[in-house]
PDB file of C-alpha atoms and ligand atoms in Angstrom:
ATOM      1  CA  MET Z1426       0.019  61.097   1.220  1.00 67.00           C
ATOM      2  CA  SER Z1427      -0.733  60.644   4.653  1.00 82.00           C
ATOM      3  CA  SER Z1428      -4.358  59.708   5.825  1.00 94.00           C
ATOM      4  CA  THR Z1429      -6.306  62.339   8.154  1.00 98.00           C
ATOM      5  CA  GLN Z1430      -7.787  61.419  11.291  1.00 98.00           C
ATOM      6  CA  ILE Z1431     -11.485  62.394  11.152  1.00 98.00           C
ATOM      7  CA  ILE Z1432     -12.792  63.774  14.535  1.00 98.00           C
ATOM      8  CA  ASP Z1433     -15.981  61.845  15.291  1.00 98.00           C
ATOM      9  CA  GLY Z1434     -17.751  65.315  17.189  1.00 98.00           C
ATOM     10  CA  LYS Z1435     -20.753  63.041  17.503  1.00 97.00           C
ATOM     11  CA  ALA Z1436     -18.979  59.900  19.189  1.00 98.00           C
ATOM     12  CA  ILE Z1437     -17.314  62.623  21.410  1.00 98.00           C
ATOM     13  CA  ALA Z1438     -20.505  64.089  22.222  1.00 97.00           C
ATOM     14  CA  ALA Z1439     -22.449  61.072  23.047  1.00 97.00           C
ATOM     15  CA  GLY Z1440     -19.895  59.853  25.501  1.00 98.00           C
ATOM     16  CA  LEU Z1441     -19.796  63.203  27.109  1.00 98.00           C
ATOM     17  CA  ARG Z1442     -23.731  62.806  27.436  1.00 97.00           C
ATOM     18  CA  GLU Z1443     -23.313  59.519  28.792  1.00 97.00           C
ATOM     19  CA  ASP Z1444     -21.023  60.754  31.663  1.00 98.00           C
ATOM     20  CA  LEU Z1445     -23.725  63.649  32.368  1.00 98.00           C
ATOM     21  CA  ALA Z1446     -26.653  61.531  32.513  1.00 97.00           C
ATOM     22  CA  ALA Z1447     -24.968  59.396  35.135  1.00 97.00           C
ATOM     23  CA  GLN Z1448     -23.784  62.764  37.137  1.00 97.00           C
ATOM     24  CA  VAL Z1449     -27.748  63.960  36.868  1.00 97.00           C
ATOM     25  CA  THR Z1450     -28.703  60.460  38.642  1.00 96.00           C
ATOM     26  CA  ALA Z1451     -26.262  60.765  41.334  1.00 96.00           C
ATOM     27  CA  LEU Z1452     -27.218  64.373  41.781  1.00 95.00           C
ATOM     28  CA  GLY Z1453     -30.302  64.174  44.033  1.00 90.00           C
ATOM     29  CA  VAL Z1454     -31.220  67.298  42.395  1.00 95.00           C
ATOM     30  CA  GLN Z1455     -33.033  67.816  38.773  1.00 97.00           C
ATOM     31  CA  PRO Z1456     -31.138  70.488  36.886  1.00 98.00           C
ATOM     32  CA  GLY Z1457     -33.399  73.005  35.053  1.00 98.00           C
ATOM     33  CA  LEU Z1458     -32.217  74.648  31.933  1.00 98.00           C
ATOM     34  CA  ALA Z1459     -34.720  78.036  30.843  1.00 98.00           C
ATOM     35  CA  VAL Z1460     -34.744  78.305  27.352  1.00 97.00           C
ATOM     36  CA  ILE Z1461     -36.032  81.765  26.345  1.00 98.00           C
ATOM     37  CA  LEU Z1462     -36.956  81.760  22.545  1.00 97.00           C
ATOM     38  CA  VAL Z1463     -38.118  85.232  20.864  1.00 97.00           C
ATOM     39  CA  GLY Z1464     -39.564  85.686  17.367  1.00 96.00           C
ATOM     40  CA  ASP Z1465     -40.298  83.211  14.766  1.00 92.00           C
ATOM     41  CA  ASP Z1466     -36.687  82.461  13.003  1.00 92.00           C
ATOM     42  CA  PRO Z1467     -36.959  79.127  11.672  1.00 90.00           C
ATOM     43  CA  ALA Z1468     -33.422  78.220  12.354  1.00 88.00           C
ATOM     44  CA  SER Z1469     -33.608  79.202  15.869  1.00 92.00           C
ATOM     45  CA  HIS Z1470     -36.903  77.342  16.543  1.00 92.00           C
ATOM     46  CA  VAL Z1471     -34.505  74.358  15.521  1.00 91.00           C
ATOM     47  CA  TYR Z1472     -31.873  75.179  17.711  1.00 91.00           C
ATOM     48  CA  VAL Z1473     -33.654  75.292  20.438  1.00 94.00           C
ATOM     49  CA  ARG Z1474     -35.888  72.023  19.786  1.00 94.00           C
ATOM     50  CA  ASN Z1475     -32.636  70.077  19.684  1.00 93.00           C
ATOM     51  CA  LYS Z1476     -31.368  71.598  22.597  1.00 94.00           C
ATOM     52  CA  ILE Z1477     -34.799  70.884  24.800  1.00 95.00           C
ATOM     53  CA  LYS Z1478     -34.555  66.819  23.275  1.00 95.00           C
ATOM     54  CA  ALA Z1479     -30.874  66.785  24.446  1.00 95.00           C
ATOM     55  CA  CYS Z1480     -31.825  67.842  28.053  1.00 96.00           C
ATOM     56  CA  GLU Z1481     -34.389  65.490  28.396  1.00 94.00           C
ATOM     57  CA  LYS Z1482     -31.850  62.690  26.979  1.00 94.00           C
ATOM     58  CA  VAL Z1483     -29.935  63.344  29.919  1.00 97.00           C
ATOM     59  CA  GLY Z1484     -32.122  64.142  32.589  1.00 97.00           C
ATOM     60  CA  ILE Z1485     -32.703  67.961  32.911  1.00 98.00           C
ATOM     61  CA  LYS Z1486     -35.816  69.607  32.972  1.00 98.00           C
ATOM     62  CA  SER Z1487     -36.341  72.292  30.634  1.00 97.00           C
ATOM     63  CA  PHE Z1488     -38.180  75.423  31.166  1.00 97.00           C
ATOM     64  CA  GLU Z1489     -39.158  76.906  27.693  1.00 96.00           C
ATOM     65  CA  SER Z1490     -40.269  80.528  26.930  1.00 97.00           C
ATOM     66  CA  ARG Z1491     -41.459  81.383  23.352  1.00 97.00           C
ATOM     67  CA  LEU Z1492     -42.114  85.164  23.513  1.00 98.00           C
ATOM     68  CA  PRO Z1493     -43.705  86.770  20.101  1.00 97.00           C
ATOM     69  CA  GLU Z1494     -41.737  88.720  17.701  1.00 96.00           C
ATOM     70  CA  LYS Z1495     -42.882  91.937  19.361  1.00 97.00           C
ATOM     71  CA  VAL Z1496     -42.027  91.820  22.602  1.00 98.00           C
ATOM     72  CA  THR Z1497     -40.532  94.634  24.430  1.00 98.00           C
ATOM     73  CA  GLN Z1498     -37.443  94.702  26.181  1.00 98.00           C
ATOM     74  CA  ALA Z1499     -38.856  95.243  29.296  1.00 98.00           C
ATOM     75  CA  GLU Z1500     -40.661  92.159  29.271  1.00 98.00           C
ATOM     76  CA  VAL Z1501     -37.887  90.057  28.210  1.00 98.00           C
ATOM     77  CA  ALA Z1502     -35.979  91.596  30.914  1.00 98.00           C
ATOM     78  CA  ALA Z1503     -38.558  90.496  33.516  1.00 98.00           C
ATOM     79  CA  GLU Z1504     -38.865  86.368  32.032  1.00 98.00           C
ATOM     80  CA  ILE Z1505     -35.046  86.652  32.706  1.00 98.00           C
ATOM     81  CA  LYS Z1506     -35.393  88.016  36.244  1.00 98.00           C
ATOM     82  CA  ALA Z1507     -38.082  85.462  36.967  1.00 98.00           C
ATOM     83  CA  PHE Z1508     -35.699  82.585  35.890  1.00 98.00           C
ATOM     84  CA  ASN Z1509     -32.861  84.283  38.084  1.00 98.00           C
ATOM     85  CA  ASP Z1510     -35.442  84.028  41.119  1.00 98.00           C
ATOM     86  CA  ASN Z1511     -36.759  80.284  40.069  1.00 98.00           C
ATOM     87  CA  PRO Z1512     -34.648  78.132  42.019  1.00 98.00           C
ATOM     88  CA  ARG Z1513     -35.514  75.060  40.224  1.00 98.00           C
ATOM     89  CA  VAL Z1514     -33.779  76.942  37.000  1.00 98.00           C
ATOM     90  CA  HIS Z1515     -29.819  76.259  36.795  1.00 98.00           C
ATOM     91  CA  GLY Z1516     -28.765  77.513  33.752  1.00 98.00           C
ATOM     92  CA  ILE Z1517     -30.679  80.167  31.546  1.00 98.00           C
ATOM     93  CA  LEU Z1518     -29.871  80.568  27.617  1.00 96.00           C
ATOM     94  CA  MET Z1519     -31.264  83.320  25.326  1.00 97.00           C
ATOM     95  CA  GLN Z1520     -31.345  81.750  21.785  1.00 96.00           C
ATOM     96  CA  LEU Z1521     -29.691  84.525  19.367  1.00 94.00           C
ATOM     97  CA  PRO Z1522     -30.020  86.500  17.383  1.00 94.00           C
ATOM     98  CA  VAL Z1523     -33.233  88.425  18.954  1.00 96.00           C
ATOM     99  CA  PRO Z1524     -35.316  90.659  16.932  1.00 97.00           C
ATOM    100  CA  ASP Z1525     -33.424  93.990  16.168  1.00 96.00           C
ATOM    101  CA  HIS Z1526     -35.783  96.161  18.594  1.00 98.00           C
ATOM    102  CA  LEU Z1527     -33.893  94.160  21.257  1.00 98.00           C
ATOM    103  CA  ASN Z1528     -30.594  94.940  22.519  1.00 98.00           C
ATOM    104  CA  SER Z1529     -29.268  91.316  23.340  1.00 97.00           C
ATOM    105  CA  ASP Z1530     -26.115  92.729  25.255  1.00 96.00           C
ATOM    106  CA  ASP Z1531     -28.066  94.538  27.602  1.00 98.00           C
ATOM    107  CA  LEU Z1532     -30.484  91.203  28.004  1.00 98.00           C
ATOM    108  CA  ILE Z1533     -27.521  88.826  28.572  1.00 97.00           C
ATOM    109  CA  HIS Z1534     -25.696  91.000  31.052  1.00 96.00           C
ATOM    110  CA  LEU Z1535     -29.341  90.789  33.010  1.00 98.00           C
ATOM    111  CA  ILE Z1536     -28.836  86.908  33.314  1.00 98.00           C
ATOM    112  CA  ASP Z1537     -27.199  85.926  37.006  1.00 98.00           C
ATOM    113  CA  PRO Z1538     -24.064  85.062  36.098  1.00 98.00           C
ATOM    114  CA  ALA Z1539     -24.014  81.559  37.966  1.00 98.00           C
ATOM    115  CA  LYS Z1540     -26.921  80.734  35.707  1.00 98.00           C
ATOM    116  CA  ASP Z1541     -25.183  81.930  32.397  1.00 98.00           C
ATOM    117  CA  VAL Z1542     -24.588  78.582  30.555  1.00 98.00           C
ATOM    118  CA  ASP Z1543     -23.253  80.378  27.307  1.00 97.00           C
ATOM    119  CA  GLY Z1544     -20.757  81.938  29.410  1.00 98.00           C
ATOM    120  CA  LEU Z1545     -21.631  85.703  27.859  1.00 97.00           C
ATOM    121  CA  THR Z1546     -21.952  87.939  30.996  1.00 98.00           C
ATOM    122  CA  PHE Z1547     -18.984  89.947  31.681  1.00 97.00           C
ATOM    123  CA  ILE Z1548     -18.214  88.307  34.932  1.00 98.00           C
ATOM    124  CA  ASN Z1549     -17.848  84.587  33.074  1.00 98.00           C
ATOM    125  CA  MET Z1550     -15.919  86.424  30.177  1.00 98.00           C
ATOM    126  CA  GLY Z1551     -13.700  88.188  32.530  1.00 98.00           C
ATOM    127  CA  LYS Z1552     -13.003  85.238  34.725  1.00 98.00           C
ATOM    128  CA  LEU Z1553     -12.069  83.125  31.252  1.00 98.00           C
ATOM    129  CA  VAL Z1554      -9.694  86.070  30.554  1.00 97.00           C
ATOM    130  CA  ALA Z1555      -8.354  86.495  33.982  1.00 97.00           C
ATOM    131  CA  GLY Z1556      -7.624  82.558  34.118  1.00 95.00           C
ATOM    132  CA  ASP Z1557     -10.322  82.235  37.277  1.00 96.00           C
ATOM    133  CA  ASP Z1558     -11.949  78.776  36.201  1.00 94.00           C
ATOM    134  CA  SER Z1559     -14.864  79.406  38.666  1.00 95.00           C
ATOM    135  CA  GLY Z1560     -16.670  80.668  35.439  1.00 97.00           C
ATOM    136  CA  MET Z1561     -18.566  79.329  32.758  1.00 98.00           C
ATOM    137  CA  VAL Z1562     -16.803  78.959  29.507  1.00 98.00           C
ATOM    138  CA  PRO Z1563     -18.810  79.493  26.499  1.00 98.00           C
ATOM    139  CA  CYS Z1564     -20.142  75.961  25.075  1.00 98.00           C
ATOM    140  CA  THR Z1565     -18.748  76.058  21.206  1.00 98.00           C
ATOM    141  CA  PRO Z1566     -15.168  77.130  21.975  1.00 98.00           C
ATOM    142  CA  GLN Z1567     -15.290  74.399  25.136  1.00 98.00           C
ATOM    143  CA  GLY Z1568     -16.454  71.764  22.643  1.00 98.00           C
ATOM    144  CA  SER Z1569     -13.776  72.889  20.118  1.00 98.00           C
ATOM    145  CA  LEU Z1570     -10.991  72.692  23.135  1.00 98.00           C
ATOM    146  CA  THR Z1571     -12.329  68.999  23.629  1.00 98.00           C
ATOM    147  CA  LEU Z1572     -12.064  67.889  20.317  1.00 98.00           C
ATOM    148  CA  ILE Z1573      -8.698  69.277  19.864  1.00 99.00           C
ATOM    149  CA  LYS Z1574      -7.591  67.601  22.930  1.00 98.00           C
ATOM    150  CA  SER Z1575      -8.898  64.404  21.761  1.00 98.00           C
ATOM    151  CA  VAL Z1576      -5.976  64.454  19.255  1.00 98.00           C
ATOM    152  CA  GLU Z1577      -3.420  65.896  21.274  1.00 98.00           C
ATOM    153  CA  GLU Z1578      -3.423  66.166  25.174  1.00 98.00           C
ATOM    154  CA  ASN Z1579      -0.522  68.558  25.607  1.00 98.00           C
ATOM    155  CA  LEU Z1580      -1.026  72.075  23.409  1.00 98.00           C
ATOM    156  CA  SER Z1581       2.079  73.281  25.327  1.00 98.00           C
ATOM    157  CA  GLY Z1582       4.179  75.455  22.611  1.00 98.00           C
ATOM    158  CA  LYS Z1583       1.814  75.084  19.575  1.00 98.00           C
ATOM    159  CA  HIS Z1584       0.816  77.639  17.313  1.00 98.00           C
ATOM    160  CA  ALA Z1585      -2.622  78.296  17.128  1.00 99.00           C
ATOM    161  CA  VAL Z1586      -4.644  80.123  14.618  1.00 99.00           C
ATOM    162  CA  VAL Z1587      -8.046  81.025  14.996  1.00 99.00           C
ATOM    163  CA  ILE Z1588      -9.808  82.868  12.199  1.00 99.00           C
ATOM    164  CA  GLY Z1589     -12.642  84.881  13.827  1.00 98.00           C
ATOM    165  CA  ARG Z1590     -12.815  87.136  16.336  1.00 98.00           C
ATOM    166  CA  SER Z1591     -16.584  87.277  17.667  1.00 97.00           C
ATOM    167  CA  LEU Z1592     -17.398  87.279  21.712  1.00 95.00           C
ATOM    168  CA  LEU Z1593     -19.466  84.425  21.079  1.00 94.00           C
ATOM    169  CA  PHE Z1594     -16.388  82.503  19.641  1.00 97.00           C
ATOM    170  CA  GLY Z1595     -13.103  83.804  18.108  1.00 98.00           C
ATOM    171  CA  LYS Z1596     -12.354  85.579  21.254  1.00 98.00           C
ATOM    172  CA  PRO Z1597     -13.009  82.873  24.134  1.00 98.00           C
ATOM    173  CA  MET Z1598     -11.259  80.403  21.740  1.00 98.00           C
ATOM    174  CA  ALA Z1599      -8.325  82.342  21.680  1.00 98.00           C
ATOM    175  CA  GLN Z1600      -8.085  82.936  25.426  1.00 98.00           C
ATOM    176  CA  LEU Z1601      -8.760  78.710  25.931  1.00 98.00           C
ATOM    177  CA  LEU Z1602      -5.726  78.235  23.548  1.00 98.00           C
ATOM    178  CA  LEU Z1603      -3.583  80.738  25.540  1.00 98.00           C
ATOM    179  CA  ALA Z1604      -4.414  78.933  28.592  1.00 97.00           C
ATOM    180  CA  GLU Z1605      -3.461  75.841  27.285  1.00 98.00           C
ATOM    181  CA  ASN Z1606      -0.048  77.376  26.519  1.00 98.00           C
ATOM    182  CA  CYS Z1607      -0.298  77.766  23.037  1.00 98.00           C
ATOM    183  CA  THR Z1608       1.253  80.885  21.140  1.00 98.00           C
ATOM    184  CA  VAL Z1609      -2.241  82.432  19.765  1.00 98.00           C
ATOM    185  CA  THR Z1610      -2.826  84.296  16.419  1.00 98.00           C
ATOM    186  CA  THR Z1611      -6.224  85.722  15.923  1.00 98.00           C
ATOM    187  CA  ALA Z1612      -7.099  86.560  12.518  1.00 98.00           C
ATOM    188  CA  HIS Z1613      -9.845  88.344  11.133  1.00 98.00           C
ATOM    189  CA  SER Z1614     -11.415  90.142   8.105  1.00 98.00           C
ATOM    190  CA  ARG Z1615      -8.418  92.933   8.043  1.00 98.00           C
ATOM    191  CA  THR Z1616      -5.842  90.028   8.269  1.00 98.00           C
ATOM    192  CA  GLN Z1617      -3.167  90.634   5.810  1.00 98.00           C
ATOM    193  CA  ASN Z1618      -1.768  87.321   3.810  1.00 98.00           C
ATOM    194  CA  LEU Z1619      -4.220  84.928   5.702  1.00 98.00           C
ATOM    195  CA  GLU Z1620      -3.299  82.098   3.875  1.00 98.00           C
ATOM    196  CA  GLU Z1621       0.427  82.284   4.782  1.00 98.00           C
ATOM    197  CA  VAL Z1622      -0.944  82.850   8.712  1.00 98.00           C
ATOM    198  CA  CYS Z1623      -2.974  79.789   8.454  1.00 98.00           C
ATOM    199  CA  LYS Z1624       0.252  78.000   6.969  1.00 98.00           C
ATOM    200  CA  GLN Z1625       1.952  78.320  10.202  1.00 98.00           C
ATOM    201  CA  ALA Z1626      -0.624  76.914  12.403  1.00 99.00           C
ATOM    202  CA  ASP Z1627       0.052  73.695  14.311  1.00 99.00           C
ATOM    203  CA  ILE Z1628      -3.821  74.210  15.519  1.00 99.00           C
ATOM    204  CA  LEU Z1629      -6.037  75.799  12.927  1.00 99.00           C
ATOM    205  CA  VAL Z1630      -9.797  77.004  13.514  1.00 99.00           C
ATOM    206  CA  ALA Z1631     -11.866  78.444  11.242  1.00 98.00           C
ATOM    207  CA  ALA Z1632     -15.101  80.232  12.261  1.00 98.00           C
ATOM    208  CA  VAL Z1633     -15.968  82.849   9.552  1.00 98.00           C
ATOM    209  CA  GLY Z1634     -19.008  81.713   8.414  1.00 97.00           C
ATOM    210  CA  ARG Z1635     -17.698  81.329   4.571  1.00 98.00           C
ATOM    211  CA  ALA Z1636     -18.023  78.450   2.827  1.00 97.00           C
ATOM    212  CA  LYS Z1637     -14.893  76.343   1.921  1.00 98.00           C
ATOM    213  CA  MET Z1638     -12.938  79.586   2.291  1.00 98.00           C
ATOM    214  CA  VAL Z1639      -9.413  77.575   3.874  1.00 98.00           C
ATOM    215  CA  LYS Z1640      -8.186  75.931   1.161  1.00 98.00           C
ATOM    216  CA  GLY Z1641      -5.833  72.535   1.555  1.00 98.00           C
ATOM    217  CA  SER Z1642      -2.821  74.692   0.425  1.00 98.00           C
ATOM    218  CA  TRP Z1643      -3.314  76.715   3.470  1.00 98.00           C
ATOM    219  CA  ILE Z1644      -2.805  73.838   6.019  1.00 98.00           C
ATOM    220  CA  LYS Z1645       0.337  72.813   7.552  1.00 98.00           C
ATOM    221  CA  PRO Z1646       0.898  69.073   6.988  1.00 98.00           C
ATOM    222  CA  GLY Z1647      -0.145  67.513  10.196  1.00 98.00           C
ATOM    223  CA  ALA Z1648      -2.025  70.402  11.604  1.00 98.00           C
ATOM    224  CA  ILE Z1649      -4.888  70.098  13.598  1.00 99.00           C
ATOM    225  CA  VAL Z1650      -8.049  71.229  11.996  1.00 99.00           C
ATOM    226  CA  ILE Z1651     -11.469  72.587  13.831  1.00 99.00           C
ATOM    227  CA  ASP Z1652     -14.164  73.846  11.395  1.00 98.00           C
ATOM    228  CA  VAL Z1653     -16.590  75.645  13.214  1.00 98.00           C
ATOM    229  CA  GLY Z1654     -18.371  77.280  10.205  1.00 97.00           C
ATOM    230  CA  ILE Z1655     -21.878  76.410   9.017  1.00 95.00           C
ATOM    231  CA  ASN Z1656     -22.761  77.079   5.768  1.00 95.00           C
ATOM    232  CA  ARG Z1657     -25.616  76.202   3.734  1.00 93.00           C
ATOM    233  CA  GLN Z1658     -24.731  75.410   0.319  1.00 93.00           C
ATOM    234  CA  GLU Z1659     -26.971  75.704  -2.693  1.00 93.00           C
ATOM    235  CA  ASP Z1660     -27.931  72.055  -3.188  1.00 94.00           C
ATOM    236  CA  GLY Z1661     -29.072  72.278   0.522  1.00 93.00           C
ATOM    237  CA  LYS Z1662     -26.395  70.523   2.225  1.00 94.00           C
ATOM    238  CA  LEU Z1663     -24.602  71.784   4.824  1.00 95.00           C
ATOM    239  CA  CYS Z1664     -20.536  73.079   4.516  1.00 97.00           C
ATOM    240  CA  GLY Z1665     -17.607  74.396   6.961  1.00 98.00           C
ATOM    241  CA  ASP Z1666     -15.322  76.971   6.160  1.00 98.00           C
ATOM    242  CA  VAL Z1667     -12.847  74.762   5.347  1.00 98.00           C
ATOM    243  CA  ASP Z1668     -12.730  72.646   1.968  1.00 98.00           C
ATOM    244  CA  PHE Z1669     -13.043  69.619   3.751  1.00 98.00           C
ATOM    245  CA  THR Z1670     -11.891  67.074   0.830  1.00 98.00           C
ATOM    246  CA  GLN Z1671      -8.808  69.500   0.042  1.00 98.00           C
ATOM    247  CA  ALA Z1672      -7.838  68.983   3.355  1.00 98.00           C
ATOM    248  CA  GLN Z1673      -7.574  65.249   3.329  1.00 98.00           C
ATOM    249  CA  GLY Z1674      -4.028  64.038   3.230  1.00 98.00           C
ATOM    250  CA  VAL Z1675      -2.613  67.638   4.265  1.00 98.00           C
ATOM    251  CA  ALA Z1676      -4.523  68.037   7.795  1.00 98.00           C
ATOM    252  CA  GLY Z1677      -3.339  65.507  10.499  1.00 98.00           C
ATOM    253  CA  ALA Z1678      -7.079  65.645  11.715  1.00 98.00           C
ATOM    254  CA  ILE Z1679     -10.087  67.603  10.609  1.00 98.00           C
ATOM    255  CA  THR Z1680     -13.657  68.310  12.144  1.00 98.00           C
ATOM    256  CA  PRO Z1681     -16.160  67.144   9.973  1.00 98.00           C
ATOM    257  CA  VAL Z1682     -19.446  69.663   9.106  1.00 97.00           C
ATOM    258  CA  PRO Z1683     -22.059  68.261  10.178  1.00 96.00           C
ATOM    259  CA  GLY Z1684     -21.077  65.877  12.788  1.00 97.00           C
ATOM    260  CA  GLY Z1685     -17.958  67.888  14.411  1.00 98.00           C
ATOM    261  CA  VAL Z1686     -18.167  70.790  16.531  1.00 98.00           C
ATOM    262  CA  GLY Z1687     -22.174  71.326  16.380  1.00 95.00           C
ATOM    263  CA  PRO Z1688     -22.945  67.911  18.506  1.00 96.00           C
ATOM    264  CA  MET Z1689     -20.070  69.463  20.905  1.00 97.00           C
ATOM    265  CA  THR Z1690     -21.971  72.737  21.512  1.00 96.00           C
ATOM    266  CA  ILE Z1691     -25.178  70.932  22.962  1.00 96.00           C
ATOM    267  CA  ALA Z1692     -23.123  68.503  24.821  1.00 97.00           C
ATOM    268  CA  CYS Z1693     -21.182  71.363  26.527  1.00 98.00           C
ATOM    269  CA  LEU Z1694     -24.500  73.342  27.206  1.00 98.00           C
ATOM    270  CA  LEU Z1695     -25.570  70.262  29.188  1.00 98.00           C
ATOM    271  CA  LYS Z1696     -22.298  70.330  30.824  1.00 98.00           C
ATOM    272  CA  ASN Z1697     -22.771  73.790  32.252  1.00 98.00           C
ATOM    273  CA  THR Z1698     -26.185  73.292  33.643  1.00 98.00           C
ATOM    274  CA  VAL Z1699     -25.058  70.013  35.226  1.00 98.00           C
ATOM    275  CA  ALA Z1700     -22.159  72.013  36.922  1.00 98.00           C
ATOM    276  CA  ALA Z1701     -24.311  74.920  37.588  1.00 98.00           C
ATOM    277  CA  ALA Z1702     -26.595  72.651  39.420  1.00 98.00           C
ATOM    278  CA  LYS Z1703     -23.769  70.707  41.319  1.00 96.00           C
ATOM    279  CA  ALA Z1704     -22.595  74.489  42.386  1.00 92.00           C
TER     280      ALA Z1704
HETATM  281  P1  NAP V 800     -19.567  86.125  13.305  1.00 56.06           P
HETATM  282  O1  NAP V 800     -19.905  87.004  14.501  1.00 56.06           O
HETATM  283  O2  NAP V 800     -19.793  86.996  11.780  1.00 56.06           O
HETATM  284  O3  NAP V 800     -17.727  86.324  13.111  1.00 56.06           O
HETATM  285  C1  NAP V 800     -17.397  86.083  11.853  1.00 56.06           C
HETATM  286  C2  NAP V 800     -15.605  86.740  11.968  1.00 56.06           C
HETATM  287  O4  NAP V 800     -15.091  86.129  11.000  1.00 56.06           O
HETATM  288  C3  NAP V 800     -15.700  87.923  12.474  1.00 56.06           C
HETATM  289  O5  NAP V 800     -14.289  88.226  13.450  1.00 56.06           O
HETATM  290  C4  NAP V 800     -14.855  88.289  10.706  1.00 56.06           C
HETATM  291  O6  NAP V 800     -13.793  89.510  11.253  1.00 56.06           O
HETATM  292  C5  NAP V 800     -14.029  87.459  10.358  1.00 56.06           C
HETATM  293  N1  NAP V 800     -13.889  87.240   9.210  1.00 56.06           N
HETATM  294  C6  NAP V 800     -15.106  87.548   8.362  1.00 56.06           C
HETATM  295  N2  NAP V 800     -14.825  87.460   6.689  1.00 56.06           N
HETATM  296  C7  NAP V 800     -13.416  87.206   6.798  1.00 56.06           C
HETATM  297  C8  NAP V 800     -12.213  87.054   6.050  1.00 56.06           C
HETATM  298  N3  NAP V 800     -12.361  87.036   4.620  1.00 56.06           N
HETATM  299  N4  NAP V 800     -11.011  86.513   6.552  1.00 56.06           N
HETATM  300  C9  NAP V 800     -11.129  86.369   7.382  1.00 56.06           C
HETATM  301  N5  NAP V 800     -12.075  86.795   8.343  1.00 56.06           N
HETATM  302  C10 NAP V 800     -13.362  86.851   8.093  1.00 56.06           C
HETATM  303  O7  NAP V 800     -19.427  84.642  13.395  1.00 56.06           O
HETATM  304  P2  NAP V 800     -19.571  83.614  14.738  1.00 56.06           P
HETATM  305  O8  NAP V 800     -20.462  83.866  15.220  1.00 56.06           O
HETATM  306  O9  NAP V 800     -17.992  83.928  15.420  1.00 56.06           O
HETATM  307  O10 NAP V 800     -19.889  82.403  14.030  1.00 56.06           O
HETATM  308  C11 NAP V 800     -19.034  82.333  12.781  1.00 56.06           C
HETATM  309  C12 NAP V 800     -19.328  80.850  12.244  1.00 56.06           C
HETATM  310  O11 NAP V 800     -18.927  79.837  12.891  1.00 56.06           O
HETATM  311  C13 NAP V 800     -20.917  80.894  11.442  1.00 56.06           C
HETATM  312  O12 NAP V 800     -20.336  80.029  10.347  1.00 56.06           O
HETATM  313  C14 NAP V 800     -21.588  80.178  12.815  1.00 56.06           C
HETATM  314  O13 NAP V 800     -22.649  79.579  12.134  1.00 56.06           O
HETATM  315  C15 NAP V 800     -20.775  79.013  13.349  1.00 56.06           C
HETATM  316  N6  NAP V 800     -20.718  78.756  14.222  1.00 56.06           N
HETATM  317  C16 NAP V 800     -21.228  77.335  14.573  1.00 56.06           C
HETATM  318  C17 NAP V 800     -21.624  76.986  16.527  1.00 56.06           C
HETATM  319  C18 NAP V 800     -21.593  75.587  16.310  1.00 56.06           C
HETATM  320  O14 NAP V 800     -22.215  74.780  17.265  1.00 56.06           O
HETATM  321  N7  NAP V 800     -21.107  74.569  15.167  1.00 56.06           N
HETATM  322  C19 NAP V 800     -21.139  77.800  16.895  1.00 56.06           C
HETATM  323  C20 NAP V 800     -21.365  79.280  16.956  1.00 56.06           C
HETATM  324  C21 NAP V 800     -20.984  79.747  15.232  1.00 56.06           C
HETATM  325  P3  NAP V 800     -14.287  90.989  11.383  1.00 56.06           P
HETATM  326  O15 NAP V 800     -14.054  90.863  13.232  1.00 56.06           O
HETATM  327  O16 NAP V 800     -12.800  91.577  11.289  1.00 56.06           O
HETATM  328  O17 NAP V 800     -15.313  91.333  11.249  1.00 56.06           O
END
């Protein structure tokens, strides 16, 4: 049994943050990130707190807008517009999910594409598909690609399988891998023989949200495995979509959960904010 490299997302993200802190010092203008948080979802509050702390550490100023659960679509829209018009704000992030009575798609598309650090507006998604690198790339796929390339720089001709086709992750991830000249398969809930599809993957990316769904026997020996899923187990601990224990000795390299993709998502958010400030 050959040994499996554990891809240390925490360390790679720390290196990226250090680099960004140096860039911010040299920039001459303080980058600003606005975070809009609607309602009382405890997980969202934790995510936002972590993002704001991470901003402070690299010298990015954060502008926080906490809105009540019952806020109207028009009120959130007005908040976005104010941030669009504020020259001290270079990036705008709306923490998802928002309460059901709000239309998150309509709100996201109000964000100035130049400040869309989540890369979710049509302009930025279109640029990604068109291969125009002037757009903002969504943070989690961007961070996942960095982790893959920390193991293997040249991905040309590799077969990449992405499980999941969400707008937030699966679709942009597939585009990024295609741009690296991978042969890309996107799998989803209607995919037949998922196990057989996964076994073809030189690069396997799982973003489903089902604990330990990908078994060790689904992994091609030596494959790079990126586990995006975050699942809470009965004992309260977090685990990914891949059975991490079973993957040992089969995968060539794998990201742990926690400590893999998660830290990279925040680091890439900071990276997009600094890039927006530079622009
Ligand atoms: P999502 O919008 O719920 O999408 C899940 C995808 O998985 C869908 O495309 C769905 O297919 C597919 N799927 C569901 N059941 C399946 C099955 N049995 N076999 C194959 N595919 C199946 O979720 P998401 O936003 O992409 O997030 C996915 C996971 O990543 C979640 O656990 C989330 O918490 C995590 N995540 C982590 C980070 C991070 O920073 N680490 C960031 C974002 C997301 P259909 O399209 O056919 O329904």
